[in-house]
Coordinates of C-alpha atoms in Angstrom, one line a residue:
Chain A
M1 CA 107.0 86.0 58.1
D2 CA 110.6 87.0 59.9
L3 CA 110.6 89.3 61.7
P4 CA 107.5 88.0 64.5
H5 CA 110.7 84.8 65.0
H6 CA 112.9 87.9 65.2
G7 CA 111.2 89.3 67.6
Y8 CA 111.1 86.5 69.3
R9 CA 114.2 84.2 68.8
A10 CA 115.8 87.6 70.2
S11 CA 113.2 87.9 73.2
K12 CA 114.3 86.9 76.7
Q13 CA 113.0 84.5 78.7
R14 CA 109.4 85.6 79.3
G15 CA 106.2 84.2 77.4
R16 CA 105.1 81.1 75.9
G17 CA 109.3 79.8 75.4
T18 CA 109.1 78.3 78.9
P19 CA 106.9 75.6 79.3
T20 CA 107.9 73.7 75.8
G21 CA 111.5 74.9 76.5
G22 CA 112.4 73.8 80.3
E23 CA 110.6 70.3 78.3
S24 CA 113.2 69.3 76.3
M25 CA 116.0 70.4 79.0
L26 CA 114.0 68.0 80.9
F27 CA 113.9 64.8 78.5
D28 CA 116.5 63.9 76.6
D29 CA 115.2 64.1 73.1
T30 CA 115.7 60.9 72.3
S31 CA 111.9 59.8 71.1
A32 CA 112.0 57.2 69.1
S33 CA 109.1 56.1 67.2
G34 CA 108.9 52.3 69.0
M35 CA 107.5 53.9 71.8
N36 CA 104.4 54.7 70.6
T37 CA 103.0 51.6 70.0
Q38 CA 102.6 50.8 73.6
G39 CA 99.7 52.1 74.8
Y40 CA 98.2 54.2 76.9
Y41 CA 97.6 51.9 79.6
T42 CA 100.1 53.2 82.4
P43 CA 100.4 56.8 81.3
G44 CA 101.0 58.2 85.0
Y45 CA 103.4 55.3 87.0
S46 CA 105.8 55.8 83.5
M47 CA 105.7 59.8 83.4
A48 CA 105.9 59.6 87.2
G49 CA 109.3 57.2 86.9
P50 CA 111.5 59.5 84.5
Q51 CA 110.5 63.1 85.9
N52 CA 112.6 61.6 89.2
D53 CA 115.4 60.0 87.5
T54 CA 116.0 62.9 85.4
Q55 CA 115.7 64.6 88.2
A56 CA 118.3 63.2 90.1
G57 CA 120.7 62.7 87.7
V58 CA 121.8 64.2 84.7
S59 CA 123.1 62.3 82.7
N60 CA 120.6 59.6 81.1
L61 CA 122.4 56.3 80.5
F62 CA 121.3 54.7 83.1
A63 CA 122.3 50.9 84.5
D64 CA 118.9 49.2 84.5
P65 CA 117.6 49.1 80.8
M66 CA 113.9 49.2 82.3
A67 CA 114.6 52.8 83.2
N68 CA 115.5 53.7 80.6
A69 CA 112.7 52.6 78.0
A70 CA 110.3 54.5 80.5
V71 CA 113.0 57.5 80.1
M72 CA 112.2 57.2 76.6
Y73 CA 109.0 55.9 76.7
G74 CA 107.6 59.2 78.5
S75 CA 110.3 62.2 76.2
S76 CA 107.8 60.7 73.4
L77 CA 105.0 61.0 75.6
A78 CA 106.1 64.3 76.3
N79 CA 106.0 65.2 72.5
Q80 CA 103.2 64.2 71.8
G81 CA 101.2 66.2 74.4
K82 CA 103.7 69.1 72.9
D83 CA 102.2 68.5 69.4
M84 CA 98.0 67.4 70.3
V85 CA 98.6 71.2 72.7
N86 CA 100.2 72.7 69.4
K87 CA 97.7 71.8 67.7
E88 CA 95.2 72.8 69.6
I89 CA 95.8 76.2 70.4
S90 CA 97.3 77.3 67.1
R91 CA 93.4 76.7 65.7
F92 CA 92.5 79.4 68.1
M93 CA 95.5 81.9 68.3
S94 CA 97.8 82.1 65.9
V95 CA 100.8 82.0 68.0
N96 CA 102.9 84.5 66.3
K97 CA 100.3 86.6 66.6
L98 CA 101.1 86.6 70.5
K99 CA 105.3 86.3 70.3
Y100 CA 105.0 89.5 68.4
F101 CA 103.1 91.0 71.4
F102 CA 105.8 90.0 73.4
A103 CA 109.1 90.9 71.7
V104 CA 110.3 93.7 74.6
D105 CA 113.3 95.2 76.5
T106 CA 113.5 96.7 79.7
K107 CA 114.2 100.1 77.7
Y108 CA 110.5 99.8 76.2
V109 CA 109.4 98.8 79.6
M110 CA 110.7 101.7 81.2
K111 CA 109.2 104.5 78.3
K112 CA 105.7 102.6 77.8
L113 CA 105.3 103.4 82.1
M114 CA 106.9 106.5 81.9
I115 CA 104.1 107.9 79.3
L116 CA 101.9 105.8 81.0
M117 CA 101.9 107.8 83.8
F118 CA 102.7 111.1 82.3
P119 CA 101.5 111.3 78.4
Y120 CA 100.9 115.2 78.1
T121 CA 104.7 115.6 76.9
H122 CA 104.9 112.3 74.0
Q123 CA 104.8 113.9 71.1
D124 CA 104.5 111.4 68.4
W125 CA 102.2 109.0 68.3
E126 CA 101.5 107.1 65.2
V127 CA 103.1 103.2 65.2
R128 CA 105.3 103.1 63.0
Y129 CA 105.1 100.1 60.1
H130 CA 108.1 98.3 58.4
R131 CA 106.7 96.8 54.5
D132 CA 103.4 96.5 56.0
T133 CA 103.9 94.5 59.2
P134 CA 103.2 97.2 62.1
L135 CA 106.9 97.2 64.1
T136 CA 107.9 94.6 66.9
P137 CA 107.9 97.2 70.6
R138 CA 110.5 97.0 71.5
Q139 CA 112.1 98.7 68.0
D140 CA 108.3 101.5 68.4
V141 CA 106.7 102.6 71.9
N142 CA 104.2 103.4 70.1
A143 CA 103.2 99.7 69.9
P144 CA 100.8 97.9 71.6
D145 CA 102.6 95.2 73.7
L146 CA 100.6 92.3 75.8
Y147 CA 103.7 92.0 78.9
I148 CA 102.7 95.6 80.8
P149 CA 99.0 95.0 81.0
T150 CA 100.1 90.8 82.3
M151 CA 102.7 91.5 84.7
A152 CA 100.3 94.8 85.8
F153 CA 96.7 92.6 85.9
I154 CA 99.3 90.1 88.5
T155 CA 100.6 92.3 90.7
Y156 CA 97.5 94.4 90.8
I157 CA 96.1 91.3 92.4
L158 CA 98.6 90.7 94.8
L159 CA 98.9 94.1 95.3
A160 CA 95.0 93.6 96.1
G161 CA 95.8 90.5 98.6
M162 CA 98.3 92.6 100.6
A163 CA 96.1 95.6 100.2
L164 CA 92.8 93.1 101.9
G165 CA 95.7 91.5 104.3
I166 CA 96.4 95.5 106.0
Q167 CA 93.3 95.4 107.3
K168 CA 93.4 91.9 108.6
R169 CA 90.3 91.4 105.9
F170 CA 92.5 89.0 103.9
S171 CA 91.2 85.5 102.9
P172 CA 92.4 82.9 99.9
E173 CA 88.6 83.2 98.6
V174 CA 89.4 87.1 98.4
L175 CA 91.7 87.3 96.5
G176 CA 90.0 84.7 93.5
L177 CA 87.2 86.9 93.8
C178 CA 89.2 89.8 93.2
A179 CA 90.6 88.4 90.3
S180 CA 88.0 87.3 88.3
T181 CA 86.4 90.0 89.3
A182 CA 89.1 92.6 87.7
L183 CA 89.5 89.3 84.5
V184 CA 85.9 89.4 84.4
W185 CA 85.8 93.1 83.2
V186 CA 88.2 93.1 81.0
I187 CA 86.6 90.8 79.4
I188 CA 83.4 92.5 79.5
E189 CA 85.4 96.0 78.1
V190 CA 86.8 93.8 75.1
L191 CA 83.3 92.9 74.2
V192 CA 82.0 95.7 73.8
M193 CA 84.5 97.8 72.2
L194 CA 85.1 94.7 69.8
L195 CA 80.5 95.0 69.3
S196 CA 80.6 98.4 69.2
L197 CA 83.6 98.7 66.0
Y198 CA 81.5 95.9 64.4
L199 CA 78.5 98.1 64.5
L200 CA 79.6 101.0 63.6
T201 CA 81.7 99.0 60.7
V202 CA 85.4 100.5 61.5
H203 CA 87.9 98.8 59.7
S204 CA 90.1 99.9 61.6
D205 CA 93.4 97.6 61.8
L206 CA 93.1 96.9 66.0
S207 CA 92.6 93.0 67.0
T208 CA 91.5 91.2 69.3
F209 CA 95.1 91.2 71.3
D210 CA 95.2 94.7 71.0
L211 CA 91.9 95.5 72.5
I212 CA 93.3 93.5 75.3
A213 CA 96.6 95.6 75.1
Y214 CA 94.8 98.6 75.4
S215 CA 92.4 97.4 78.3
G216 CA 95.2 96.0 80.0
Y217 CA 97.5 99.1 80.2
K218 CA 94.8 100.5 83.2
Y219 CA 96.4 98.3 85.1
V220 CA 98.8 100.0 85.9
G221 CA 97.5 103.1 86.8
M222 CA 95.3 101.1 89.2
I223 CA 98.6 99.6 91.0
F224 CA 99.6 103.7 91.1
T225 CA 96.5 104.2 92.4
V226 CA 96.6 101.5 96.0
L227 CA 99.9 102.1 96.2
C228 CA 98.9 105.3 96.9
G229 CA 96.3 104.8 98.4
L230 CA 98.0 102.6 101.2
L231 CA 100.8 105.0 101.7
F232 CA 99.7 108.6 101.7
G233 CA 95.7 107.4 103.2
S234 CA 92.5 108.8 101.2
D235 CA 93.2 111.8 100.3
G236 CA 96.4 110.3 98.8
Y237 CA 94.0 107.9 96.8
F238 CA 91.9 110.2 95.2
V239 CA 95.1 112.2 94.6
A240 CA 96.2 109.9 92.5
L241 CA 93.3 108.0 91.2
A242 CA 92.6 111.8 89.6
W243 CA 96.3 111.7 87.9
S244 CA 96.0 108.4 86.8
S245 CA 92.3 108.6 85.2
C246 CA 93.8 112.1 83.3
A247 CA 96.7 110.6 82.2
L248 CA 95.3 107.3 81.5
M249 CA 92.2 109.1 79.8
F250 CA 94.8 111.4 77.5
F251 CA 96.3 108.2 76.5
I252 CA 93.6 106.3 75.5
V253 CA 92.1 108.7 73.7
R254 CA 95.1 109.2 71.5
S255 CA 96.4 106.3 70.8
L256 CA 92.2 105.1 69.6
K257 CA 92.1 108.7 67.8
M258 CA 95.2 107.2 65.9
K259 CA 94.0 103.7 64.7
I260 CA 89.9 104.2 65.1
L261 CA 89.7 108.3 63.8
T262 CA 91.5 107.6 60.2
S263 CA 91.1 104.5 59.2
L264 CA 90.5 103.5 55.6
T265 CA 86.6 104.0 55.1
S266 CA 85.0 102.6 52.1
D267 CA 85.0 104.2 48.2
S268 CA 81.7 106.7 49.1
M269 CA 82.8 109.2 52.0
S270 CA 80.0 111.4 50.9
T271 CA 77.1 110.2 51.8
S272 CA 78.6 107.3 55.0
S273 CA 81.4 109.7 56.5
S274 CA 78.9 111.8 58.2
A275 CA 77.6 110.1 61.0
K276 CA 80.9 108.2 60.5
P277 CA 83.4 110.7 62.8
Q278 CA 81.2 111.9 65.8
M279 CA 80.4 107.7 64.9
R280 CA 83.8 106.9 66.0
M281 CA 84.6 109.9 68.3
Y282 CA 81.8 108.6 70.2
I283 CA 83.9 105.5 70.7
T284 CA 87.2 106.8 71.8
M285 CA 84.7 108.9 74.4
A286 CA 83.1 106.1 76.0
T287 CA 86.8 103.8 76.6
A288 CA 88.4 107.3 77.7
L289 CA 85.6 107.6 79.9
F290 CA 84.5 104.2 81.0
Q291 CA 88.0 104.3 82.3
P292 CA 88.5 106.1 86.0
V293 CA 84.9 104.1 86.2
I294 CA 86.4 100.9 86.1
I295 CA 89.4 102.3 87.8
Y296 CA 87.7 103.5 91.3
W297 CA 85.3 100.6 91.0
L298 CA 88.3 98.0 91.4
T299 CA 90.2 100.2 94.2
S300 CA 87.7 101.5 95.7
H301 CA 87.3 98.8 98.2
L302 CA 90.4 98.2 98.9
V303 CA 91.6 101.7 100.7
R304 CA 89.2 102.7 103.0
Chain B
V1 CA 84.2 95.0 109.3
A2 CA 81.0 92.6 108.1
L3 CA 79.1 96.1 106.4
R4 CA 83.4 96.1 104.8
G5 CA 83.6 92.4 104.1
R6 CA 80.1 92.4 102.0
K7 CA 81.2 95.4 99.6
V8 CA 83.9 93.4 98.8
A9 CA 81.9 90.7 97.1
S10 CA 78.6 93.3 96.7
M11 CA 79.5 93.3 92.5
A12 CA 82.3 89.9 92.2
F13 CA 81.7 88.4 89.6
T14 CA 83.1 85.0 89.0
L15 CA 84.5 83.9 85.3
Y16 CA 80.6 81.0 86.4
S17 CA 78.5 84.4 86.0
L18 CA 80.3 85.1 83.0
I19 CA 79.4 82.4 81.1
Q20 CA 76.3 81.7 82.6
T21 CA 75.5 85.6 81.5
A22 CA 76.7 84.5 78.1
I23 CA 75.0 81.5 77.7
L24 CA 71.6 84.0 78.8
C25 CA 72.4 86.4 76.5
T26 CA 72.8 84.0 74.1
N27 CA 70.3 81.7 74.4
A28 CA 67.9 84.8 74.1
I29 CA 69.3 85.6 70.5
A30 CA 68.6 81.6 69.3
V31 CA 64.6 81.7 71.3
L32 CA 63.7 85.0 68.3
H33 CA 60.7 84.1 66.9
E34 CA 62.1 85.1 62.5
E35 CA 58.2 85.6 61.4
R36 CA 57.0 87.6 63.8
F37 CA 59.6 89.8 64.7
L38 CA 63.1 89.3 62.5
S39 CA 61.3 89.8 59.5
K40 CA 59.6 92.7 60.1
I41 CA 62.8 94.8 61.4
G42 CA 65.0 93.0 58.7
S43 CA 62.8 93.1 55.4
G44 CA 62.8 97.0 55.4
V45 CA 67.1 96.8 55.8
D46 CA 66.5 93.6 52.6
H47 CA 64.9 95.7 50.4
G48 CA 66.3 99.5 51.2
V49 CA 69.7 99.5 51.0
S50 CA 72.1 96.3 49.9
G51 CA 75.6 98.0 51.0
F52 CA 77.8 96.7 48.4
G53 CA 80.0 99.8 47.9
D54 CA 78.7 101.4 50.4
D55 CA 78.4 100.7 54.2
P56 CA 75.8 99.6 55.7
G57 CA 73.9 100.4 58.5
I58 CA 73.9 99.8 62.2
K59 CA 70.2 98.7 61.9
A60 CA 71.6 95.8 59.0
Q61 CA 74.6 95.0 60.8
V62 CA 72.8 94.4 64.2
L63 CA 71.0 92.2 61.7
N64 CA 73.5 90.7 59.9
L65 CA 75.0 89.6 64.0
I66 CA 71.4 88.5 64.8
R67 CA 71.3 86.2 61.6
S68 CA 74.7 84.4 61.9
V69 CA 74.4 83.9 65.4
R70 CA 71.8 82.1 65.2
I71 CA 72.8 80.3 62.7
I72 CA 76.6 79.0 64.0
M73 CA 75.0 78.6 67.6
R74 CA 72.1 76.4 67.1
V75 CA 74.0 73.5 67.4
P76 CA 76.1 74.0 70.9
L77 CA 73.7 76.0 72.4
I78 CA 71.2 72.7 72.2
I79 CA 75.1 70.8 73.6
V80 CA 76.0 73.4 76.6
N81 CA 71.9 74.5 77.8
S82 CA 71.0 70.2 77.9
A83 CA 74.5 69.9 79.7
S84 CA 73.9 73.2 82.0
I85 CA 70.6 71.0 82.9
V86 CA 71.9 67.7 83.8
L87 CA 75.0 69.5 85.6
L88 CA 71.3 72.0 87.0
L89 CA 69.8 68.7 88.3
L90 CA 72.6 66.6 89.6
F91 CA 74.7 69.6 92.0
G92 CA 71.7 72.2 92.9

């Protein structure tokens, strides 16, 4: 499948590429095959050695043959570890599908943030396809991505820490608690969405990552709300809460309507479709109505 | 100040509580009795609309889900429950 690879190759340095790219720059890839027979008796010792050496000097020609051997052993160990991690991770989720969600660029991020905050003027909500595969976010502004939710989540945590620090209520445990609470609410929401979509046999093409993306977009609204609450006090908080709730509800309803309500039902349309559109509308409306509730729940204690 | 500090932790979830909730819910699904309970509710659906060309209804989907969860999670639940019993005995 060439399209996600194209997105990955051309994308910026974000995402999963950085650790493995850093490894191959740190360690010269001279993974000699003979070094693997040594076993793992002193892995810690030999890992500490080559890291100190290669960080001190860039050239890999050491006068000491022992250090050279240690560098080669360490690099082969790093490659082994990298392969093992890749194999384990690719058993749970396909990394290519994940790379599709991070193929963004600045123009897309700007436009998407504008749409999230002011969706009323956006005309065309259809996700465009290119020969049966959905387009990457950098080519289609309606495509969901995971970059904005991830960044918004981290910014929300930092902002929560700052808000608590302004009110002199800060401690490191509270920050971790805030982060894990927000994460757990995202997980709960995604699980409830998946369960309801499964129970009502809605055969949409919403994958788990799409749902994570759509439920992560509320963090942008939360950041805006908390900022207004900090800058303008309690009144500003409620105004910003109302604004971002309405914008987010509109956005979610328009986006999910395309995917859930017009998904392919099975052949017998007449008998089973009587209850279907209503239930699908219920799901969409429930998701939309859940957003302001959770925004209020997660941000009210930061602004009082 | 003590009241405001308490508000942060009032509905705070940790990841540990999520794991606890998941384990408890899966246990609840796993201990449902076949004869007394599930076949009474499930038999009406099994003999009825088997749902080949038609989408199965909500009840059939729920029963399908419960059955598949029970089959899949039987062995991992044994392992996880034993591990949590040992950990709770050791660390309280």
